Coordinates of C-alpha atoms in Angstrom, one line a residue:
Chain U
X1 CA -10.8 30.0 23.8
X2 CA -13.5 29.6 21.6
X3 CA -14.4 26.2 20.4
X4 CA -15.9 25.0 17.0
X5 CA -17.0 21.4 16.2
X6 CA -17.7 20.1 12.9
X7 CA -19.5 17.3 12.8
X8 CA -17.1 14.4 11.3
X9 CA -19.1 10.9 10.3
X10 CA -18.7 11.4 6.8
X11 CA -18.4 13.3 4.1
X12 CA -16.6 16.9 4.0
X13 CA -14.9 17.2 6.8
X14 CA -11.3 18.5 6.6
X15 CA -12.5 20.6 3.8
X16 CA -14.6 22.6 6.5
X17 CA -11.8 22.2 9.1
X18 CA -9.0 23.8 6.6
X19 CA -12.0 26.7 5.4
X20 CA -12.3 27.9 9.1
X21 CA -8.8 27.8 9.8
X22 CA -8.1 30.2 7.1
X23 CA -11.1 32.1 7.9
X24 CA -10.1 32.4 11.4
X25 CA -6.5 33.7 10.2
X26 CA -7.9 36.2 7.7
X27 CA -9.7 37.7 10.5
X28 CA -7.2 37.3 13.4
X29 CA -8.8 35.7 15.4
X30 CA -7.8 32.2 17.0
X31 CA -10.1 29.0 18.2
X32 CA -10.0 25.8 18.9
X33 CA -11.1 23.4 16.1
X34 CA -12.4 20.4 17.1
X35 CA -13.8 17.7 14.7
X36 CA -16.8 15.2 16.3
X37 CA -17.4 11.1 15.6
X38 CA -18.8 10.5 19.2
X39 CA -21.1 12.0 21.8
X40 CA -19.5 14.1 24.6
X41 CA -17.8 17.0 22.6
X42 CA -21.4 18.8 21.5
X43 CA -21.8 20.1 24.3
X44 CA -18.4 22.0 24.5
X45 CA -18.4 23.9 21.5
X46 CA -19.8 27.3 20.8
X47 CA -20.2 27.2 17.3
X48 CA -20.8 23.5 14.5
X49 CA -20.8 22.8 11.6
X50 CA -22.6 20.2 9.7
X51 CA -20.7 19.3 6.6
X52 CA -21.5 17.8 2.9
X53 CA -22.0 13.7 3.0
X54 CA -24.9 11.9 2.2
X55 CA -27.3 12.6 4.3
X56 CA -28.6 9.2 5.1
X57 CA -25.9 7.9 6.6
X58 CA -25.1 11.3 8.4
X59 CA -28.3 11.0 10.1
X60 CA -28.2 7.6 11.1
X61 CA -24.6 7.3 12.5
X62 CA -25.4 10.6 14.0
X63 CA -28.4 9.1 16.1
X64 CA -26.3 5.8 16.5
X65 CA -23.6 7.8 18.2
X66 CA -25.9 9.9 20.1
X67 CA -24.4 12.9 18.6
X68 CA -28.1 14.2 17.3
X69 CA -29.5 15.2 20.1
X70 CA -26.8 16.8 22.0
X71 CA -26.9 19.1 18.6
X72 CA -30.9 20.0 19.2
X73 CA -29.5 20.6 22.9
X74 CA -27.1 23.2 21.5
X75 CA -29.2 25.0 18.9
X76 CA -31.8 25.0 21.9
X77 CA -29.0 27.0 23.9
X78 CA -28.7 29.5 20.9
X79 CA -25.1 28.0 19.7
X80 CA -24.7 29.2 16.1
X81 CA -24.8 26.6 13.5
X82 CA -23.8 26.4 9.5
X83 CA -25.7 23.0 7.7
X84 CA -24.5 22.5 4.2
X85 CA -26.1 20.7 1.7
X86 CA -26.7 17.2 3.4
X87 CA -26.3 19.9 6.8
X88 CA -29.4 21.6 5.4
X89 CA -31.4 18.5 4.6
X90 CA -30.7 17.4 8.6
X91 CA -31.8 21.0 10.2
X92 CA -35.2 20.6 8.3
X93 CA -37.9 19.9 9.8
X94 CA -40.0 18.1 6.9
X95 CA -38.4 16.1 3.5
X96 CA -40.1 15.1 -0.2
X97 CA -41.0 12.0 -0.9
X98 CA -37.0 10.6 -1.9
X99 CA -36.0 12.0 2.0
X100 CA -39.1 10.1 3.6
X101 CA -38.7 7.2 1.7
X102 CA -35.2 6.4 3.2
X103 CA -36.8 7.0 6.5
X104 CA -34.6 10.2 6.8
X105 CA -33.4 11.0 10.4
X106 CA -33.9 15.0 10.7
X107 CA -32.9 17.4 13.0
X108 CA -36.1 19.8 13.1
X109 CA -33.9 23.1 13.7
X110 CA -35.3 25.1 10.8
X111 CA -39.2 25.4 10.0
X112 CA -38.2 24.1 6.4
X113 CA -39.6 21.8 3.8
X114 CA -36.4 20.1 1.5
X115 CA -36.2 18.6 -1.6
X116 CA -33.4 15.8 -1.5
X117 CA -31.7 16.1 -4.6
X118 CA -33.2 18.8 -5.8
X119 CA -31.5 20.2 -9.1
X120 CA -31.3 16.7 -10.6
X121 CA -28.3 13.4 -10.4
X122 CA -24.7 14.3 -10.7
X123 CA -24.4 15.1 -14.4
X124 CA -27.1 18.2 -13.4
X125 CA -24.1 19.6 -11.0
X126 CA -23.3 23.0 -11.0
X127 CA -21.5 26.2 -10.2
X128 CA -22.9 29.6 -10.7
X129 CA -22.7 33.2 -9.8
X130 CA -25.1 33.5 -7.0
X131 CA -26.6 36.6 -5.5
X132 CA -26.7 36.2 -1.7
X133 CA -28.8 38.6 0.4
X134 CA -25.5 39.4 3.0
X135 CA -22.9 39.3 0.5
X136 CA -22.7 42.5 -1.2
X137 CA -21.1 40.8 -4.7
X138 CA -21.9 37.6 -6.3
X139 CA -20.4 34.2 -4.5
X140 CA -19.3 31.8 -6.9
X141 CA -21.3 28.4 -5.2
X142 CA -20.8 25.1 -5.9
X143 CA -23.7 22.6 -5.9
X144 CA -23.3 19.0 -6.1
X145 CA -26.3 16.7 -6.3
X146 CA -27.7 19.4 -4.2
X147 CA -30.9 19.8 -2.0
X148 CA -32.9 22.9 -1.8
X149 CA -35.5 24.3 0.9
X150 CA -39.3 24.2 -0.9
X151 CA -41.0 25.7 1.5
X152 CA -39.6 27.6 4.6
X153 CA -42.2 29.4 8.2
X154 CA -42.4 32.9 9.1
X155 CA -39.9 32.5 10.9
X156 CA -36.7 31.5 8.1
X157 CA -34.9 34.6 6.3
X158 CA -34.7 33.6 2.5
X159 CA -31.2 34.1 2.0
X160 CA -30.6 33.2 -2.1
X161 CA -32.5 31.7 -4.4
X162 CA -32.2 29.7 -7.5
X163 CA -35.8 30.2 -9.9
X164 CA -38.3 29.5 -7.1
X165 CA -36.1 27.1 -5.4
X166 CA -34.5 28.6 -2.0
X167 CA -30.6 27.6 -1.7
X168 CA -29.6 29.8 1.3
X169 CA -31.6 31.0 4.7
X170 CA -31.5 31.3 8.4
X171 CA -33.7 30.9 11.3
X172 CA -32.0 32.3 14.6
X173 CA -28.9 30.8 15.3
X174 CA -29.2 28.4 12.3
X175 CA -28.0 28.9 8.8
X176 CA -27.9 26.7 6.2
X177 CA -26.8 26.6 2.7
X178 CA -27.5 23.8 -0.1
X179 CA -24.1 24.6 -1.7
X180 CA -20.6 24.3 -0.5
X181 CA -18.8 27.2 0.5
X182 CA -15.5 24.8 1.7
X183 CA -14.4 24.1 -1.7
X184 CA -13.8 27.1 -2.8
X185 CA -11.4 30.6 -1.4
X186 CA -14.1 32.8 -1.0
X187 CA -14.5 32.9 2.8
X188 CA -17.5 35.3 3.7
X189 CA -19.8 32.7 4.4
X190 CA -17.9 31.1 6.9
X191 CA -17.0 35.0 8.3
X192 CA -20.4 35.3 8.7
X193 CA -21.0 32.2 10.7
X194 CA -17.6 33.2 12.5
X195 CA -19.2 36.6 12.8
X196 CA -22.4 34.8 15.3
X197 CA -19.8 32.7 16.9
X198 CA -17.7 35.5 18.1
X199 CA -20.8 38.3 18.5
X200 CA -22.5 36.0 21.0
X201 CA -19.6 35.8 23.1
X202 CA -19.7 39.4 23.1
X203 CA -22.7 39.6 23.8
X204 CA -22.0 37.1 27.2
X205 CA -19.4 39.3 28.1
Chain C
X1 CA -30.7 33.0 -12.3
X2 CA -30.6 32.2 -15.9
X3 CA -29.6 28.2 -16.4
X4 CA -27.3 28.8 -19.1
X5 CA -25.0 30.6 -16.6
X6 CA -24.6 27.3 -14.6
X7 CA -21.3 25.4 -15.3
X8 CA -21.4 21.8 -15.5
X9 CA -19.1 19.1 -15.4
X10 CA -16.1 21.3 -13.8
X11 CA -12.9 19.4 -12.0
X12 CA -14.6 21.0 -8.9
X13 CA -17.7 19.6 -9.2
X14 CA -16.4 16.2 -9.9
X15 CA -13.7 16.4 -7.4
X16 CA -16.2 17.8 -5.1
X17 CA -18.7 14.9 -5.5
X18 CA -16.2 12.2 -4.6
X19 CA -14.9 14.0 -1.4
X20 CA -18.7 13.7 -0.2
X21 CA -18.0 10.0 -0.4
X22 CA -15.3 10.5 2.7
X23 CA -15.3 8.4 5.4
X24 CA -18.0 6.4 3.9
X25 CA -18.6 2.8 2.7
X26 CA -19.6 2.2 -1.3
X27 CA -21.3 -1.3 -2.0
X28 CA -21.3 -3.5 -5.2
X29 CA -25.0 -4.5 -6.0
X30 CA -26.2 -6.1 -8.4
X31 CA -30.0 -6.1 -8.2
X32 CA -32.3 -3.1 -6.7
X33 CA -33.1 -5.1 -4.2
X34 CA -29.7 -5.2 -2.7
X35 CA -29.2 -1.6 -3.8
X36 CA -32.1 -0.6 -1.0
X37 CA -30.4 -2.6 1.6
X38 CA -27.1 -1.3 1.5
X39 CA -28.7 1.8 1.3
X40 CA -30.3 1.2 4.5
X41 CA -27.1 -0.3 6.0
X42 CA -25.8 3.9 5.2
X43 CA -23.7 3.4 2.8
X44 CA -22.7 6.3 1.0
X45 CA -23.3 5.4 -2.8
X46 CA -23.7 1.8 -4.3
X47 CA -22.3 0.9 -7.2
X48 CA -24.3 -1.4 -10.1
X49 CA -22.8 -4.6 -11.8
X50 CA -24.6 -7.5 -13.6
X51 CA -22.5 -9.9 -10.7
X52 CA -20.4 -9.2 -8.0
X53 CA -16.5 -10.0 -8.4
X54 CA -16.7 -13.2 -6.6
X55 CA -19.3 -14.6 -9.6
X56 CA -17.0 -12.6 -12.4
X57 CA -14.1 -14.6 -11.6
X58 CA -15.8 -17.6 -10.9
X59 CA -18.2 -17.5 -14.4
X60 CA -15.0 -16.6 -16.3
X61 CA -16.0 -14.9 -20.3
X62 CA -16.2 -11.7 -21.3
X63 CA -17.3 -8.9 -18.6
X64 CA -19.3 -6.4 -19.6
X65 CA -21.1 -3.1 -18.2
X66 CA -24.6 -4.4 -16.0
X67 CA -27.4 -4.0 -18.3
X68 CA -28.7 -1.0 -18.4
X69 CA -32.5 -2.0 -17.3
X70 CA -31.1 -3.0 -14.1
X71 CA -28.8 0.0 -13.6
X72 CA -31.9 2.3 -14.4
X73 CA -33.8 0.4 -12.0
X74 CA -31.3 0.5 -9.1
X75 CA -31.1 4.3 -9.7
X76 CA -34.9 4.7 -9.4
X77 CA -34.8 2.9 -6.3
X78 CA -32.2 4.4 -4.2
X79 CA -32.0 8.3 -3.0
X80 CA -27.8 8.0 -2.5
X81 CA -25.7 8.2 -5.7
X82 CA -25.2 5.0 -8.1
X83 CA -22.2 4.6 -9.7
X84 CA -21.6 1.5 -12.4
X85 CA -18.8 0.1 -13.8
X86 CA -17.3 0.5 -17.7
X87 CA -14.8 -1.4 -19.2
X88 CA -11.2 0.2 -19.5
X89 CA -11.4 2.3 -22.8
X90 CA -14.6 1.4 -23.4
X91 CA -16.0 5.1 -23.6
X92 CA -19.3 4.6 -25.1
X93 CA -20.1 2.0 -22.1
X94 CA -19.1 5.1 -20.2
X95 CA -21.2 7.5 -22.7
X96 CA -24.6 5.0 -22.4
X97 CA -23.9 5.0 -18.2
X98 CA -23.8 9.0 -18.0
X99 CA -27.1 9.3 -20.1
X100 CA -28.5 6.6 -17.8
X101 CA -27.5 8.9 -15.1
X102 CA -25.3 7.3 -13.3
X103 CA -23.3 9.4 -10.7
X104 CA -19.7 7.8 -11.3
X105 CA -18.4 5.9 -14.0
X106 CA -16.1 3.2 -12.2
X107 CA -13.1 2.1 -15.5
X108 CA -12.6 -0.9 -13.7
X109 CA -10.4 -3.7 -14.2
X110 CA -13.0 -5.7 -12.7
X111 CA -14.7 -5.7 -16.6
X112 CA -13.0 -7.3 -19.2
X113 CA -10.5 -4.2 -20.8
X114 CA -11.9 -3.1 -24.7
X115 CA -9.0 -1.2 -25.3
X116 CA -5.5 -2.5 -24.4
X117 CA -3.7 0.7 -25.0
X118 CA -5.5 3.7 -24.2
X119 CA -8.0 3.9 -21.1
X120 CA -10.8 6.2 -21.5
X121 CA -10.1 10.4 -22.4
X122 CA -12.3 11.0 -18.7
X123 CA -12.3 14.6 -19.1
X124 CA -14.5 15.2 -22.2
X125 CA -17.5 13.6 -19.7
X126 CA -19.9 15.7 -17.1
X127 CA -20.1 12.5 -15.0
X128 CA -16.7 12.1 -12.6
X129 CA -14.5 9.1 -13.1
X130 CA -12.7 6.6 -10.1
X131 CA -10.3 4.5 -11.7
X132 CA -8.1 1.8 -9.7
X133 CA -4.3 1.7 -9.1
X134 CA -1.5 -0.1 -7.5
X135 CA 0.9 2.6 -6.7
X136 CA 1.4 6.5 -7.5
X137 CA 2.5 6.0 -10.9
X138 CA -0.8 4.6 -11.9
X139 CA -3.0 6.8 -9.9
X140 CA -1.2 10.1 -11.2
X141 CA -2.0 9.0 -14.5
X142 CA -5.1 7.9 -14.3
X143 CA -5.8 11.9 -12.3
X144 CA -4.4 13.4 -15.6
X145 CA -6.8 11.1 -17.8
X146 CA -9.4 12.8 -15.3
X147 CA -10.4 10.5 -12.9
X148 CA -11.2 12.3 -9.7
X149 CA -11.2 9.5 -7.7
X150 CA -8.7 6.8 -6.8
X151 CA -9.3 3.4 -5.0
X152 CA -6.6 0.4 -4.6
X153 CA -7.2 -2.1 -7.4
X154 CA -6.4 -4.8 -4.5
X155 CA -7.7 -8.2 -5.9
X156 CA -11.3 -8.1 -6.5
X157 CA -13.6 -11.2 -6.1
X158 CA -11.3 -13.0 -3.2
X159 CA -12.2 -11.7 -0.2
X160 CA -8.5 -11.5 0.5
X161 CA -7.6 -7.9 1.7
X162 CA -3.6 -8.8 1.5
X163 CA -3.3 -6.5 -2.1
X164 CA -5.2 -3.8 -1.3
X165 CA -2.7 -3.5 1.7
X166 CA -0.1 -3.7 -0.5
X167 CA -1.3 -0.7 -3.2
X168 CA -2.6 1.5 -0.1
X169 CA 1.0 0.7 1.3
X170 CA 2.5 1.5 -1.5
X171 CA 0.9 4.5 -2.5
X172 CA 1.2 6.1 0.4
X173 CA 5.0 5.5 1.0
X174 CA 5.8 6.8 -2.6
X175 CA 3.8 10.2 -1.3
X176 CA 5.8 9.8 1.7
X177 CA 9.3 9.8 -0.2
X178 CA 8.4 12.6 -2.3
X179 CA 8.7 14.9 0.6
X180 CA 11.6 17.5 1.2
X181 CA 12.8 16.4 -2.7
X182 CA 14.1 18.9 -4.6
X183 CA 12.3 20.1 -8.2
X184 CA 15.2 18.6 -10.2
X185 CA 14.4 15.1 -7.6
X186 CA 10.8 15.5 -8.4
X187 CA 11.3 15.6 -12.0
X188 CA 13.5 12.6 -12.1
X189 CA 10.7 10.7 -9.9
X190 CA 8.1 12.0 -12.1
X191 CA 10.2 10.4 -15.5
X192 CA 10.9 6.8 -13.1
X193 CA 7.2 6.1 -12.5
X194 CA 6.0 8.1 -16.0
X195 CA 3.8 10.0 -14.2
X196 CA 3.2 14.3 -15.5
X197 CA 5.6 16.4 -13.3
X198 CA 2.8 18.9 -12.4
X199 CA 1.1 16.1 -10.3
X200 CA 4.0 14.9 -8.6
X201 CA 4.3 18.3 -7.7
X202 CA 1.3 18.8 -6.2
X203 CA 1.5 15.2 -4.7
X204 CA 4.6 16.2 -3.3
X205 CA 3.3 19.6 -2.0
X206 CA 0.2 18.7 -0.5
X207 CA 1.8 15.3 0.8
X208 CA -1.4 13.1 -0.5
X209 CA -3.1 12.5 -3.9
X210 CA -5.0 15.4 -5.6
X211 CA -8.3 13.4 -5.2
X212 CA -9.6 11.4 -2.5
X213 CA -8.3 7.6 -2.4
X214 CA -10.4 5.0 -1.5
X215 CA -9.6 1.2 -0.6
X216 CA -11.0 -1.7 -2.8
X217 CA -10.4 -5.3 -3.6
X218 CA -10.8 -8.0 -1.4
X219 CA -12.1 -6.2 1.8
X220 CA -14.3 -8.7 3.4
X221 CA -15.2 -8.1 7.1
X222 CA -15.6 -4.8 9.7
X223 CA -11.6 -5.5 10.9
X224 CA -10.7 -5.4 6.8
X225 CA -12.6 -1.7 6.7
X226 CA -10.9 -0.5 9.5
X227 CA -7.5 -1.6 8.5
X228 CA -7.7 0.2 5.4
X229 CA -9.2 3.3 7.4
X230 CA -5.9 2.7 9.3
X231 CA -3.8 2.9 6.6
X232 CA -4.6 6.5 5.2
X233 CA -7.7 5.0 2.5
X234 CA -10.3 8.2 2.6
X235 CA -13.3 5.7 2.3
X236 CA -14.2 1.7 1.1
X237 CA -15.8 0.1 -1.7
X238 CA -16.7 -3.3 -0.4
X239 CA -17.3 -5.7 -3.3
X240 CA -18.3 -9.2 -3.5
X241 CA -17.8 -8.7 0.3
X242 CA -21.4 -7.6 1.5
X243 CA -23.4 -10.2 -0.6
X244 CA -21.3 -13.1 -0.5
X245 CA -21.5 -12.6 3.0
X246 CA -24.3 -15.2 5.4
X247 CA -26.3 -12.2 6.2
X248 CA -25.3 -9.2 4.1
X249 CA -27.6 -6.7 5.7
X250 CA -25.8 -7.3 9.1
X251 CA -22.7 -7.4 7.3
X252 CA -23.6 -4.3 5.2
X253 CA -24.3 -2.3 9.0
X254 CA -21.5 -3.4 10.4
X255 CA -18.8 -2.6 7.7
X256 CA -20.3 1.0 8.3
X257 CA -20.2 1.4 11.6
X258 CA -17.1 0.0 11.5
X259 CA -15.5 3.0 9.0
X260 CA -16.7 5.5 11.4
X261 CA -15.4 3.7 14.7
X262 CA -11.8 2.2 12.8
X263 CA -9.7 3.8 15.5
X264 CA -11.5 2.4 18.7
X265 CA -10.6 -1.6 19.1
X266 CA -13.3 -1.8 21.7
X267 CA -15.7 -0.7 19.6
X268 CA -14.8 -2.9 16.5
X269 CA -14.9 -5.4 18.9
X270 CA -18.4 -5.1 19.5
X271 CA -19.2 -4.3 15.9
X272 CA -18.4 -7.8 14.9
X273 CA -19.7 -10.0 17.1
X274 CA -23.1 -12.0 15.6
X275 CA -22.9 -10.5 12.3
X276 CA -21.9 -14.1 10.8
X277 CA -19.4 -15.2 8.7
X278 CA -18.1 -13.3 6.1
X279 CA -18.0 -14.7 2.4
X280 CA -15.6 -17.7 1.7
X281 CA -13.2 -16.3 -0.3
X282 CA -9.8 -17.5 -1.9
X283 CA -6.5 -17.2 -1.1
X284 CA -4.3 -14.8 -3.2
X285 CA -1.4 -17.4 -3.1
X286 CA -4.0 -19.5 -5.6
X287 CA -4.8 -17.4 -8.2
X288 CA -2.6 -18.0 -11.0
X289 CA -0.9 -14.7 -12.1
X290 CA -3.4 -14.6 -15.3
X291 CA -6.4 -15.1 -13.8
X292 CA -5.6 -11.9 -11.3
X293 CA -7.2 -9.0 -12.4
X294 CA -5.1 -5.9 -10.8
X295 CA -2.8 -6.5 -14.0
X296 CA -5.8 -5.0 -16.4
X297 CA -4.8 -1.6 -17.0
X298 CA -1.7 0.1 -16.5

């Protein structure tokens, strides 16, 4: 069976855990959901997901456990990821001054350039009606305290943007979003992540 | 995008912000200073008070909101979120924080209360609200106020975790009795602890509060973290805890660490050695029944 780990120091965990289990149903298809404090269980799963926390502390506990690494090792072996929001600050490759200044531990799995808190403190939260480049209606996405990507390589497919400000792409087997598609019903983001998981084992077969 | 099509201030959003805070540690501090260690240490948000519990009970008077110089200051210094504490009912304390910009307005009954009838109307503000309680009762009305967070009131300032045990306890095995009850049972409990029937519904449904519930008040050391992690609590506040301790930043670390390892004794184990000793504290048993401050609200 197939096996998906979402990363679980902090933050929105269960939230991703319930999304893909009702993502999984709405498309038939069955896996085994695995949720990941310590190293050792990277390495087993063909699909993660890094949830919505704060990203400072995800990145530190996440190199004090030793999970960081084993997560480059994956995205190196072409496992599919989804980074939300504090997930898309750690798959960058480069952070603004407020990311630097706390010494940010980052994953370098996108070519990407974030802003930390890009749209402002937690009075400038929002949700809106957001065009996405897959989707072919509006998806209603809820940012809180949000990043966004700045500046993005060759290589990164712009998937939605806010003004100049880019709030969804991908780069391979990496997509990552600055909103949060777990707290809300609308499941075709996380189909679409399910949709690499399940197309690469395919593709293996 | 046009910006006037964004929404601001939804339950969502607030909701949404405090269940980032899961599985994390929140820190009283009371200087920026302390704000960019704790921040170091990873905690997950600090929140800003003119002294830590320990010093509010000791100094005795009036508590008031931190000043806002110092509040603005912390926020400047820190990238995680700063949340700052109001006194119950005191809305425009609340008002001055949320144009400060201050991520969470804490009504806490750690302040002395400005309004002894009413806490504040929390859904008329963008910024979300946590708000303490002692058992279901409380927290379910304090959710239909608007908070959209919930923490133990536990006994701030003593360094003595026994009452936050007590209110995690006891929240949780209220949640635990409402399941299999019927709607006419669930009405009847919702009229015994005065609490709206819709939310002891839900309660009872989803078998946990609507919002995420933290544990606060008296939590002193890496074992006290993990106990409440134990005990169902989606995250900490550590108080006077961190700073009344001999070397906070260790401390600070180690509650941390501790929050994401609270299920693995060996680990604890190693957590807390040569972190050094945590603050003094008092003894429930010798507060006098007015000087303890869970009683503030109700």
């Amino acid at each position: 069976m197939m096996r998906i780990g979402v990363i679980a120091i902090q933050g929105n965990v269960s939230e991703h855990v319930d999304a893909l289990r009702r993502a999984l149903a709405e498309r038939g298809a069955d896996a085994d959901i695995v949720t990941i404090k310590h190293s050792g269980i990277v390495p087993t799963c063909d699909g993660l997901v890094l949830p919505g926390g704060e990203s400072t502390t995800l990145g530190r506990l996440m190199v004090r456990e030793g999970i960081a690494d084993e997560i480059r090792g994956a995205a190196g072996r072409g496992v599919p990821i989804l980074g939300t929001c504090a997930g898309l600050i750690l798959l960058a490759s480069e952070g603004d001054v407020q990311v630097k200044k706390t010494h940010q531990h980052l994953l370098c799995l996108m070519d990407t350039k974030v802003n930390r808190n890009a749209f402002g403190r937690q009075r400038e939260s929002f949700e809106a009606q957001l065009e996405v480049d897959v989707l072919d209606s509006p998806y209603n996405a809820v940012f809180i305290r949000a990043p966004a990507i700045v500046e993005c390589g060759d290589d990164v497919k712009v998937l939605a943007r806010i003004g100049d400000l880019v709030v969804a792409a991908e780069q391979g087997n990496v997509l990552a979003l600055a909103f949060h598609p777990e707290l809300t019903d609308d499941m075709r983001l996380h189909q679409y992540f399910l949709d690499r998981v399940f197309g690469r084992q395919d593709e293996s077969c | 995008m046009e910006l006037e099509k964004l929404r601001h201030g939804t339950d969502l959003i607030k909701r949404g912000f405090a269940r980032m805070q899961k599985g994390g540690v929140i820190m009283d501090v009371t200087t920026p200073e302390q704000a960019k260690i704790a921040e170091e240490a990873g905690a997950v948000a600090v929140m800003a008070l003119h002294a830590v519990p320990a010093d509010i009970r000791k100094a005795g008077g009036v508590a008031r909101m931190a000043d806002p110089e110092i509040t603005a200051a912390i926020i400047e210094t820190v990238t995680i979120p700063v949340m700052a504490k109001a006194r119950i009912g005191h809305f425009v304390e609340a008002e001055i924080l949320q144009a400060l910009g201050a991520d969470m307005v804490d009504e806490s009954e750690v302040l002395t209360p400005a309004d002894n009838l009413y806490h504040i109307d929390k859904t008329k503000f963008t910024v979300p609200f946590v708000c303490g309680a002692r058992n279901l009762g409380e927290a379910l009305r304090r959710i239909n106020e608007g908070a959209a967070m919930i923490r133990t009131k536990g006994e701030a300032g003593t360094g003595d975790v026994s009452e936050a045990v007590r209110h995690m306890k006891q929240i949780m095995g209220e949640i635990r009795e409402l399941a299999g009850k019927t709607k006419e049972e669930l009405i009847m409990v919702a009229r015994d602890i005065e609490a709206p029937i819709e939310l002891v519904m839900e309660t009872a449904e989803m078998q946990r509060l609507p919002v995420v519930n933290f544990a606060a008040g008296g939590i002193a050391t890496p074992a006290d973290a993990a106990l409440m992690m134990r005990l169902g609590a989606d995250g900490v506040f550590v108080g006077s805890g961190i700073f009344k301790a001999e070397n906070p930043e260790k401390m600070a670390a180690a509650i941390v660490e501790a929050v994401n390892n609270f299920d693995k004794p060996e680990v604890l184990a190693e957590i807390s050695k040569g972190i050094g000793a945590g603050m003094k504290g008092i003894s429930i048993d010798t507060i006098p029944e007015e000087a303890a401050l869970q009683t503030r609200g109700w």
